[in-house]
Amino acid sequence: MHLVRDVLDKQLVDRTRVRVGRVDDIVLRLDERRRPKVEALELGMSTLVRRLLISVGLRRLARSSSGGYRLAWSHVERVGVDITVDVDRRDLPLERWQQWLRRNVLRWIPGGLS
Amino acid sequence: MKKWLEVSLGIVTSVGGFLETGSIATSAQAGAAYGFALIWAVVLGTACLIVLVEMSGRFAIASRYTIADGIRDRFGSNLFILVLVVMSIVNLMVLAAEIGGVALGLQFLTGWSFQWWALPVAFAVWLLLWRGTFGTIEKGVSALGLISLAFVVAMFVMGPPWRDVARGALPSLPDRNGAHYAFIAVSILGATISSYLFFFYSSGVIEEKWDKSYFGINRITATFGMAFGGVLAVAIIVLAAMVYPPRGIEDIESYDQIAMILTPALGAWGIYIFSLSLLITCFGAALELSLAQAYITAQGFGWNWSEDAKPKTDPAFSLVYTVAIVIAVIPIAAGLDPLRITIFSMAITAMSLPLGVIPFLFLMNDETYVGEHTNGWMGNAVVLFIVGLAFALAIVTVPLQVWGG
């Protein structure tokens, strides 16, 4: 498996095939024999901003930004065209944010919750 | 049989994305100023558009991904954000122009200023998206859009010198004011090859659940759908060439002048039919642009999206088009001239074109997405040509806007 080609920026779906975000970054950790291991996938807008800052040369600013949500690699079920994860999507940042939108925005718009 | 009805996806993409305020305005200007001489720009633009729309459909059928998915997937988040930012600016500007077009249509029908119609129009666009499904929008717009065939009928009533019309389909140099001629040619190409069509159409393929048995239908849909828009645009150039110069109008300065384009051929009904055509085609375009904006955003960030789902299911997706409409209505409600916004938005569409076209070169040749359905050498040659054209357009737009606009 090629991490950048097959994992980074790929669509994440839960077991019910609902899209739950994309792999915005990959977290590696060195094990005791100093071999890199994939620890988690990182999700969230702040992660995207950090990648953007790094690529335009603002490394210091990028380092100061807090990372996004980390989804442990053990939750990855299948890496195919999309990446299937076995988590409840209500625990993921996208669905939490959408829940906030339902509660605070949609309820004020007619037909928003019907 | 059902599959054949699917050609309506092409017609709606065309009615909504091709023949809209941009094409109507630029075609009318072209005909008034240069007679039949700029028909070639519509022909060239339509040919390019057919090729790219077919590819975006083929990409979606083969990969189950849309063009926006492909851009994020293949080129990463940074390029996606660049595309998103540029496309959002262009989309919002064109969306404002389309809301203005609908409002102007209503102004011609009722006599009340377009400014007062801006908010009701924006509300209607939003309501249809909020409550409707992709199918109802698609079939409704394509059925109502057939009224714009009135332009073709009027062209035949006017009985143009067909030999001269045919000659206009071949590129030629103007006898005067070359910068203005080039500016209109660029605007026509910009109004024709609009990037949001690829995002919309490839998403439509997924919404309509086209499977691998649809490659042929896709080819037919792209060809006939876009040709439909092309024929209408040519008809407007022909009409403008026959209507305006004899009346001493060479430069279209307001939509009031364009509104009378059907009157010589269709009499008193002309103004109503024109207004309805303007209203419906711009309404279709407004729906399409709002959706395209929501599609690009949702797909690139990996949100769940579908126009068929209730807002409650995909709130983020639904709120993107809601916000887009709210922003785009502001300039029209403030009373900015819709024709000016239109001309300007066509120019920035032309400038943004390279960003919309270059991904095709890579995506359509990447077997991980399209498998055996990659481009042949001819398809690639055409895309390369369009990329070259897109760069040329992007570079000349600003100078031409200054010297020829």
Coordinates of C-alpha atoms in Angstrom, one line a residue:
Chain A
M1 CA 0.0 0.0 0.0
H2 CA 1.3 3.4 -0.9
L3 CA 0.2 5.8 1.8
V4 CA 0.1 9.0 -0.2
R5 CA -1.4 7.5 -3.3
D6 CA -3.9 5.1 -1.6
V7 CA -4.8 6.7 1.7
L8 CA -4.1 10.4 1.8
D9 CA -7.1 12.6 0.7
K10 CA -9.3 9.5 0.1
Q11 CA -13.0 9.4 0.9
L12 CA -13.9 7.9 4.3
V13 CA -17.1 6.0 4.6
D14 CA -18.7 4.3 7.6
R15 CA -20.1 0.7 7.5
T16 CA -23.4 2.0 6.1
R17 CA -21.6 3.7 3.2
V18 CA -22.3 7.2 4.5
R19 CA -19.5 9.6 3.6
V20 CA -17.9 10.8 6.9
G21 CA -15.0 13.0 5.6
R22 CA -11.7 12.6 4.0
V23 CA -8.2 11.5 5.2
D24 CA -6.9 15.0 5.7
D25 CA -3.5 13.8 7.1
I26 CA -1.7 10.7 8.2
V27 CA 0.0 10.4 11.6
L28 CA 3.1 8.2 11.8
R29 CA 5.0 7.1 14.9
L30 CA 8.4 5.5 15.2
D31 CA 8.3 2.2 17.1
E32 CA 11.1 1.0 19.4
R33 CA 13.2 -0.1 16.5
R34 CA 12.7 3.3 14.9
R35 CA 10.5 2.0 12.1
P36 CA 7.7 4.3 11.2
K37 CA 4.2 2.9 11.8
V38 CA 0.9 4.4 10.8
E39 CA -0.8 5.4 14.0
A40 CA -3.8 7.4 13.0
L41 CA -5.7 9.3 10.3
E42 CA -6.2 13.0 11.0
L43 CA -9.5 14.7 10.0
G44 CA -10.6 18.3 10.1
M45 CA -10.3 21.7 8.6
S46 CA -7.5 22.8 10.8
T47 CA -5.4 19.9 9.4
L48 CA -6.1 21.1 5.9
V49 CA -5.0 24.6 6.9
R50 CA -1.8 23.2 8.4
R51 CA -1.0 21.4 5.1
L52 CA -1.7 24.5 3.2
L53 CA 0.6 26.6 5.4
I54 CA 3.4 24.1 5.2
S55 CA 3.2 24.1 1.4
V56 CA 3.4 27.8 1.1
G57 CA 6.5 27.9 3.4
L58 CA 4.9 29.0 6.6
R59 CA 6.2 26.1 8.7
R60 CA 6.4 27.9 12.0
L61 CA 2.8 29.1 11.7
A62 CA 1.7 25.6 10.8
R63 CA 3.4 24.1 13.8
S64 CA 1.4 26.4 16.1
S65 CA -1.9 25.3 14.8
S66 CA -3.6 22.5 16.8
G67 CA -4.2 19.3 14.9
G68 CA -7.6 17.9 14.0
Y69 CA -9.4 14.8 15.2
R70 CA -7.3 11.6 15.2
L71 CA -8.8 8.3 14.2
A72 CA -6.8 5.3 15.2
W73 CA -5.6 3.2 12.3
S74 CA -7.1 0.1 14.0
H75 CA -10.5 1.5 13.0
V76 CA -9.7 1.1 9.3
E77 CA -11.6 -1.9 7.9
R78 CA -10.8 -1.7 4.3
V79 CA -8.8 0.4 1.9
G80 CA -10.3 0.3 -1.5
V81 CA -11.6 3.1 -3.7
D82 CA -13.0 4.5 -0.5
I83 CA -11.7 3.8 3.0
T84 CA -14.2 2.1 5.2
V85 CA -14.0 2.7 9.0
D86 CA -15.8 0.9 11.7
V87 CA -16.7 3.9 13.9
D88 CA -20.0 5.4 14.9
R89 CA -20.1 8.5 12.7
R90 CA -21.6 10.5 15.5
D91 CA -18.2 10.4 17.1
L92 CA -16.5 12.0 14.1
P93 CA -16.0 15.7 13.7
L94 CA -18.0 16.1 10.6
E95 CA -21.1 14.5 12.0
R96 CA -20.7 16.4 15.3
W97 CA -20.5 19.7 13.3
Q98 CA -23.5 18.7 11.3
Q99 CA -25.4 17.9 14.5
W100 CA -24.6 21.4 15.7
L101 CA -25.9 22.8 12.4
R102 CA -29.1 20.9 12.8
R103 CA -29.6 22.1 16.3
N104 CA -28.6 25.7 15.8
V105 CA -29.2 26.6 12.2
L106 CA -31.7 24.2 10.5
R107 CA -34.3 24.4 13.2
W108 CA -34.7 28.1 12.4
I109 CA -35.3 27.4 8.7
P110 CA -38.8 26.2 7.7
G111 CA -38.6 22.6 6.5
G112 CA -35.1 22.2 7.9
L113 CA -35.9 19.4 10.2
S114 CA -38.8 17.7 8.4
Chain B
M1 CA -36.9 4.0 -23.3
K2 CA -36.2 5.2 -19.8
K3 CA -32.5 5.6 -20.7
W4 CA -33.4 7.8 -23.6
L5 CA -35.3 10.1 -21.3
E6 CA -32.0 10.6 -19.5
V7 CA -30.9 12.8 -22.3
S8 CA -32.8 15.4 -20.3
L9 CA -29.7 15.6 -18.0
G10 CA -27.9 16.9 -21.1
I11 CA -30.7 19.3 -22.0
V12 CA -30.9 20.6 -18.4
T13 CA -27.1 21.0 -18.2
S14 CA -27.4 22.9 -21.5
V15 CA -30.4 25.0 -20.7
G16 CA -29.1 25.8 -17.3
G17 CA -25.4 26.1 -18.1
F18 CA -25.2 26.9 -21.7
L19 CA -27.9 29.2 -22.9
E20 CA -28.2 31.6 -20.0
T21 CA -27.7 35.3 -19.5
G22 CA -24.1 35.1 -20.5
S23 CA -24.7 33.4 -23.8
I24 CA -27.7 35.5 -24.6
A25 CA -25.9 38.8 -23.9
T26 CA -22.6 37.9 -25.6
S27 CA -24.4 36.4 -28.6
A28 CA -26.6 39.5 -29.0
Q29 CA -23.6 41.7 -28.8
A30 CA -21.7 39.6 -31.3
G31 CA -24.5 39.8 -33.8
A32 CA -25.2 43.5 -33.4
A33 CA -21.5 44.4 -33.8
Y34 CA -20.2 41.9 -36.3
G35 CA -23.1 40.3 -38.1
F36 CA -22.6 36.6 -38.6
A37 CA -18.8 36.8 -38.3
L38 CA -18.5 35.4 -34.8
I39 CA -20.7 32.3 -35.2
W40 CA -17.4 30.4 -35.3
A41 CA -16.7 31.2 -31.7
V42 CA -20.0 29.5 -30.7
V43 CA -19.2 26.5 -32.9
L44 CA -15.7 26.2 -31.5
G45 CA -16.9 26.6 -27.9
T46 CA -19.7 24.1 -28.3
A47 CA -17.3 21.5 -29.8
C48 CA -14.9 21.9 -26.9
L49 CA -17.8 21.8 -24.4
I50 CA -19.2 18.6 -25.9
V51 CA -15.8 16.9 -25.5
L52 CA -15.3 18.0 -21.9
V53 CA -18.8 17.2 -20.8
E54 CA -18.6 13.7 -22.3
M55 CA -15.3 13.2 -20.4
S56 CA -16.7 14.4 -17.1
G57 CA -19.6 12.0 -17.6
R58 CA -17.4 9.1 -18.6
F59 CA -15.1 9.8 -15.6
A60 CA -18.1 9.6 -13.2
I61 CA -19.6 6.4 -14.8
A62 CA -16.2 4.6 -14.9
S63 CA -14.9 5.6 -11.4
R64 CA -18.1 6.4 -9.5
Y65 CA -16.3 9.6 -8.6
T66 CA -17.1 13.2 -9.7
I67 CA -14.6 15.6 -11.1
A68 CA -14.3 17.4 -7.7
D69 CA -13.7 14.0 -6.0
G70 CA -11.1 13.3 -8.6
I71 CA -9.3 16.7 -8.0
R72 CA -9.1 16.2 -4.3
D73 CA -8.2 12.5 -4.6
R74 CA -5.5 12.8 -7.3
F75 CA -4.0 16.2 -6.6
G76 CA -4.4 16.6 -2.9
S77 CA -6.0 19.1 -0.6
N78 CA -3.9 22.2 -1.6
L79 CA -4.9 22.2 -5.2
F80 CA -8.4 21.4 -4.2
I81 CA -8.6 24.4 -2.0
L82 CA -7.2 26.6 -4.8
V83 CA -9.9 25.2 -7.2
L84 CA -12.5 25.7 -4.6
V85 CA -11.6 29.3 -3.9
V86 CA -11.4 30.3 -7.6
M87 CA -14.6 28.4 -8.6
S88 CA -16.5 29.8 -5.7
I89 CA -15.7 33.4 -6.8
V90 CA -16.6 32.6 -10.4
N91 CA -19.8 30.7 -9.4
L92 CA -21.0 33.4 -7.1
M93 CA -20.5 36.1 -9.7
V94 CA -22.2 34.1 -12.4
L95 CA -25.0 33.1 -10.0
A96 CA -25.6 36.8 -9.3
A97 CA -25.8 37.4 -13.1
E98 CA -28.4 34.6 -13.4
I99 CA -30.5 35.8 -10.6
G100 CA -30.3 39.2 -12.3
G101 CA -31.4 37.5 -15.6
V102 CA -34.5 36.0 -14.0
A103 CA -35.3 39.3 -12.3
L104 CA -35.0 41.1 -15.6
G105 CA -37.3 38.6 -17.3
L106 CA -39.9 39.4 -14.6
Q107 CA -39.3 43.1 -15.1
F108 CA -40.1 42.9 -18.8
L109 CA -43.2 40.8 -18.0
T110 CA -44.6 42.9 -15.1
G111 CA -43.0 46.4 -15.4
W112 CA -41.7 46.2 -11.9
S113 CA -37.9 46.9 -11.5
F114 CA -35.6 43.8 -11.4
Q115 CA -34.3 45.1 -8.1
W116 CA -37.6 44.3 -6.4
W117 CA -37.6 40.9 -8.0
A118 CA -34.2 39.9 -6.8
L119 CA -35.2 38.6 -3.3
P120 CA -38.3 36.7 -4.5
V121 CA -36.3 35.1 -7.3
A122 CA -33.5 34.0 -4.9
F123 CA -36.1 32.7 -2.5
A124 CA -37.7 30.6 -5.3
V125 CA -34.4 29.2 -6.4
W126 CA -33.6 28.2 -2.8
L127 CA -37.0 26.8 -2.1
L128 CA -36.8 24.5 -5.1
L129 CA -33.4 23.2 -4.0
W130 CA -34.5 22.9 -0.3
R131 CA -37.7 21.0 -1.1
G132 CA -37.1 19.5 -4.5
T133 CA -35.2 16.4 -5.8
F134 CA -32.7 16.2 -8.5
G135 CA -35.1 14.5 -10.8
T136 CA -37.9 17.1 -10.5
I137 CA -35.4 20.0 -11.0
E138 CA -33.8 18.2 -14.0
K139 CA -37.0 17.2 -15.8
G140 CA -38.8 20.5 -15.0
V141 CA -36.1 22.7 -16.3
S142 CA -35.5 20.7 -19.4
A143 CA -39.2 20.6 -20.3
L144 CA -39.8 24.3 -19.6
G145 CA -36.5 25.2 -21.3
L146 CA -37.8 24.0 -24.6
I147 CA -39.6 27.4 -24.9
S148 CA -36.2 28.8 -25.9
L149 CA -36.6 27.0 -29.2
A150 CA -38.5 30.1 -30.0
F151 CA -35.2 31.7 -30.9
V152 CA -34.7 29.0 -33.6
V153 CA -38.3 29.5 -34.9
A154 CA -37.7 33.2 -35.1
M155 CA -34.5 32.7 -37.0
F156 CA -36.3 30.7 -39.6
V157 CA -39.1 33.3 -39.8
M158 CA -36.5 36.0 -40.4
G159 CA -35.0 33.9 -43.3
P160 CA -31.4 34.9 -43.0
P161 CA -29.0 34.6 -46.0
W162 CA -27.9 31.1 -45.1
R163 CA -24.7 31.3 -47.2
D164 CA -23.5 34.2 -45.1
V165 CA -24.5 32.4 -41.9
A166 CA -22.5 29.3 -43.0
R167 CA -19.5 31.5 -43.8
G168 CA -19.7 32.9 -40.2
A169 CA -19.0 29.4 -38.9
L170 CA -15.4 29.7 -40.2
P171 CA -13.1 32.0 -38.3
S172 CA -12.4 35.3 -40.0
L173 CA -10.6 38.5 -39.1
P174 CA -12.7 41.6 -38.6
D175 CA -12.5 44.6 -40.9
R176 CA -12.5 47.0 -38.0
N177 CA -12.0 47.3 -34.2
G178 CA -10.0 44.1 -33.7
A179 CA -9.7 44.4 -30.0
H180 CA -13.5 44.6 -29.5
Y181 CA -14.0 41.7 -31.9
A182 CA -11.5 39.6 -29.9
F183 CA -13.1 40.6 -26.6
I184 CA -16.5 39.4 -27.7
A185 CA -15.0 36.2 -29.1
V186 CA -13.3 35.6 -25.7
S187 CA -16.5 36.3 -23.9
I188 CA -18.5 33.9 -26.1
L189 CA -15.9 31.2 -25.4
G190 CA -16.0 32.0 -21.7
A191 CA -19.8 31.9 -21.7
T192 CA -19.8 28.6 -23.5
I193 CA -17.0 26.6 -21.8
S194 CA -17.9 27.1 -18.2
S195 CA -16.1 24.9 -15.7
Y196 CA -19.1 24.5 -13.3
L197 CA -20.8 22.4 -16.0
F198 CA -18.3 19.6 -15.5
F199 CA -18.7 19.6 -11.8
F200 CA -22.5 19.7 -12.2
Y201 CA -22.7 17.1 -14.9
S202 CA -20.5 14.6 -13.3
S203 CA -22.4 14.9 -10.0
G204 CA -25.7 14.5 -12.0
V205 CA -24.4 11.2 -13.3
I206 CA -23.9 10.0 -9.7
E207 CA -27.3 11.5 -8.6
E208 CA -29.0 9.7 -11.5
K209 CA -27.1 6.5 -10.7
W210 CA -25.8 5.9 -14.2
D211 CA -24.0 2.5 -14.3
K212 CA -21.6 1.2 -16.8
S213 CA -24.4 0.6 -19.4
Y214 CA -24.6 4.3 -19.8
F215 CA -21.4 5.1 -21.7
G216 CA -23.3 5.4 -24.9
I217 CA -26.2 7.4 -23.4
N218 CA -23.6 9.7 -21.9
R219 CA -22.0 10.4 -25.3
I220 CA -25.4 11.1 -26.8
T221 CA -26.5 13.2 -23.9
A222 CA -23.3 15.3 -24.0
T223 CA -23.4 15.8 -27.7
F224 CA -27.1 16.6 -28.2
G225 CA -27.5 18.5 -25.0
M226 CA -24.6 20.9 -25.7
A227 CA -25.4 21.1 -29.4
F228 CA -28.9 22.1 -28.3
G229 CA -27.5 25.1 -26.5
G230 CA -25.1 25.8 -29.3
V231 CA -27.9 26.0 -31.9
L232 CA -29.8 28.4 -29.7
A233 CA -26.7 30.7 -29.3
V234 CA -26.2 30.7 -33.0
A235 CA -29.9 31.6 -33.5
I236 CA -29.4 34.6 -31.2
I237 CA -26.4 35.8 -33.2
V238 CA -28.3 35.4 -36.5
L239 CA -31.3 37.2 -35.1
A240 CA -29.2 40.0 -33.6
A241 CA -27.3 40.4 -36.9
M242 CA -30.6 40.9 -38.7
V243 CA -32.4 42.9 -36.1
Y244 CA -29.9 45.5 -34.8
P245 CA -27.7 46.9 -37.6
P246 CA -30.7 48.0 -39.8
R247 CA -32.0 49.9 -36.8
G248 CA -28.6 51.6 -36.2
I249 CA -27.7 49.6 -33.1
E250 CA -24.2 48.3 -33.2
D251 CA -23.4 48.2 -29.5
I252 CA -25.8 46.6 -27.1
E253 CA -25.8 48.8 -24.0
S254 CA -28.8 47.4 -22.0
Y255 CA -31.0 44.4 -21.7
D256 CA -33.9 46.5 -23.0
Q257 CA -32.3 46.3 -26.4
I258 CA -31.8 42.6 -26.2
A259 CA -35.5 42.1 -25.1
M260 CA -36.8 43.2 -28.5
I261 CA -34.8 40.6 -30.4
L262 CA -37.8 38.4 -31.1
T263 CA -40.3 41.2 -31.9
P264 CA -39.5 41.6 -35.6
A265 CA -40.0 37.9 -36.1
L266 CA -42.8 37.1 -33.7
G267 CA -44.6 40.5 -33.3
A268 CA -46.1 41.7 -30.1
W269 CA -45.7 38.2 -28.5
G270 CA -41.9 38.5 -29.0
I271 CA -41.2 40.4 -25.8
Y272 CA -43.2 37.9 -23.7
I273 CA -41.5 34.9 -25.3
F274 CA -38.1 36.4 -24.9
S275 CA -38.8 37.3 -21.2
L276 CA -40.0 33.8 -20.5
S277 CA -37.0 32.2 -22.2
L278 CA -34.7 34.5 -20.3
L279 CA -36.5 33.8 -17.0
I280 CA -36.5 30.0 -17.4
T281 CA -32.9 29.6 -18.8
C282 CA -31.5 31.8 -16.1
F283 CA -33.5 30.1 -13.4
G284 CA -32.1 26.8 -14.6
A285 CA -28.6 28.2 -14.5
A286 CA -29.1 29.6 -11.0
L287 CA -30.2 26.1 -9.8
E288 CA -27.3 24.5 -11.5
L289 CA -24.7 27.0 -10.2
S290 CA -26.0 26.8 -6.6
L291 CA -25.9 23.0 -6.8
A292 CA -22.5 23.0 -8.5
Q293 CA -21.1 25.1 -5.6
A294 CA -22.6 22.7 -3.0
Y295 CA -21.3 19.7 -4.9
I296 CA -17.7 20.9 -5.2
T297 CA -17.5 21.9 -1.6
A298 CA -19.1 18.7 -0.2
Q299 CA -17.2 16.4 -2.4
G300 CA -13.8 18.0 -1.9
F301 CA -14.2 17.8 1.9
G302 CA -15.8 14.4 1.8
W303 CA -19.2 15.3 3.2
N304 CA -22.3 13.3 2.4
W305 CA -24.2 14.9 -0.4
S306 CA -27.3 14.4 -2.6
E307 CA -29.9 16.8 -3.8
D308 CA -32.4 14.0 -3.3
A309 CA -31.8 13.8 0.4
K310 CA -33.5 16.1 2.9
P311 CA -31.6 19.0 4.3
K312 CA -31.8 17.4 7.7
T313 CA -29.7 14.4 6.3
D314 CA -26.9 16.5 4.9
P315 CA -27.1 19.9 6.5
A316 CA -23.6 21.0 5.5
F317 CA -24.3 20.4 1.8
S318 CA -27.7 22.1 1.9
L319 CA -26.3 25.1 3.8
V320 CA -23.6 25.7 1.1
Y321 CA -26.1 26.4 -1.6
T322 CA -28.2 28.4 0.9
V323 CA -25.3 30.7 1.7
A324 CA -24.3 30.9 -2.0
I325 CA -27.7 32.2 -2.9
V326 CA -27.8 34.6 0.0
I327 CA -24.5 36.2 -1.1
A328 CA -25.2 36.2 -4.8
V329 CA -28.5 38.0 -4.4
I330 CA -26.9 41.1 -2.8
P331 CA -25.6 42.9 -5.9
I332 CA -28.9 42.4 -7.7
A333 CA -31.0 43.6 -4.8
A334 CA -28.7 46.5 -4.5
G335 CA -29.5 47.5 -8.1
L336 CA -26.2 46.7 -9.9
D337 CA -26.7 46.4 -13.6
P338 CA -27.2 42.7 -14.4
L339 CA -25.7 43.1 -17.9
R340 CA -22.5 44.5 -16.5
I341 CA -22.2 41.7 -13.9
T342 CA -22.9 39.3 -16.8
I343 CA -20.1 40.6 -19.0
F344 CA -17.7 40.8 -16.2
S345 CA -18.5 37.3 -15.0
M346 CA -18.0 35.8 -18.4
A347 CA -14.6 37.4 -18.5
I348 CA -13.5 35.9 -15.2
T349 CA -15.0 32.5 -16.2
A350 CA -12.6 32.6 -19.2
M351 CA -9.7 33.5 -16.9
S352 CA -10.5 30.6 -14.5
L353 CA -10.7 28.1 -17.4
P354 CA -7.2 26.5 -17.2
L355 CA -7.9 25.4 -13.6
G356 CA -11.1 23.7 -14.7
V357 CA -9.6 22.0 -17.8
I358 CA -6.1 20.8 -16.8
P359 CA -7.4 18.1 -14.4
F360 CA -9.0 16.4 -17.3
L361 CA -5.6 15.7 -18.8
F362 CA -4.6 13.7 -15.8
L363 CA -7.9 12.2 -14.6
M364 CA -8.9 10.9 -17.9
N365 CA -5.6 9.1 -18.4
D366 CA -5.4 7.5 -14.9
E367 CA -6.4 3.9 -15.0
T368 CA -6.9 3.8 -11.2
Y369 CA -10.0 5.9 -11.8
V370 CA -11.4 5.2 -15.3
G371 CA -9.9 1.7 -15.9
E372 CA -10.1 0.9 -19.6
H373 CA -12.1 4.0 -20.4
T374 CA -9.1 6.3 -20.6
N375 CA -8.9 8.9 -23.3
G376 CA -7.7 7.9 -26.8
W377 CA -5.0 10.0 -28.5
M378 CA -7.7 12.1 -30.2
G379 CA -9.4 12.9 -26.9
N380 CA -6.1 13.9 -25.4
A381 CA -5.2 16.0 -28.4
V382 CA -8.5 17.8 -28.1
V383 CA -8.0 18.4 -24.3
L384 CA -4.4 19.7 -25.0
F385 CA -5.9 22.0 -27.6
I386 CA -8.5 23.2 -25.1
V387 CA -5.8 23.7 -22.4
G388 CA -3.9 25.8 -24.8
L389 CA -7.0 27.8 -25.7
A390 CA -7.8 28.2 -22.0
F391 CA -4.4 29.6 -21.3
A392 CA -4.6 32.0 -24.2
L393 CA -8.0 33.1 -23.0
A394 CA -6.8 33.6 -19.4
I395 CA -3.9 35.7 -20.6
V396 CA -5.8 37.9 -23.1
T397 CA -8.9 38.5 -21.0
V398 CA -7.6 41.4 -18.9
P399 CA -5.9 43.4 -21.7
L400 CA -9.0 42.9 -23.9
Q401 CA -11.3 44.0 -21.1
V402 CA -9.3 47.2 -20.9
W403 CA -8.9 47.8 -24.7
G404 CA -11.9 46.1 -26.2
G405 CA -14.6 45.9 -23.5

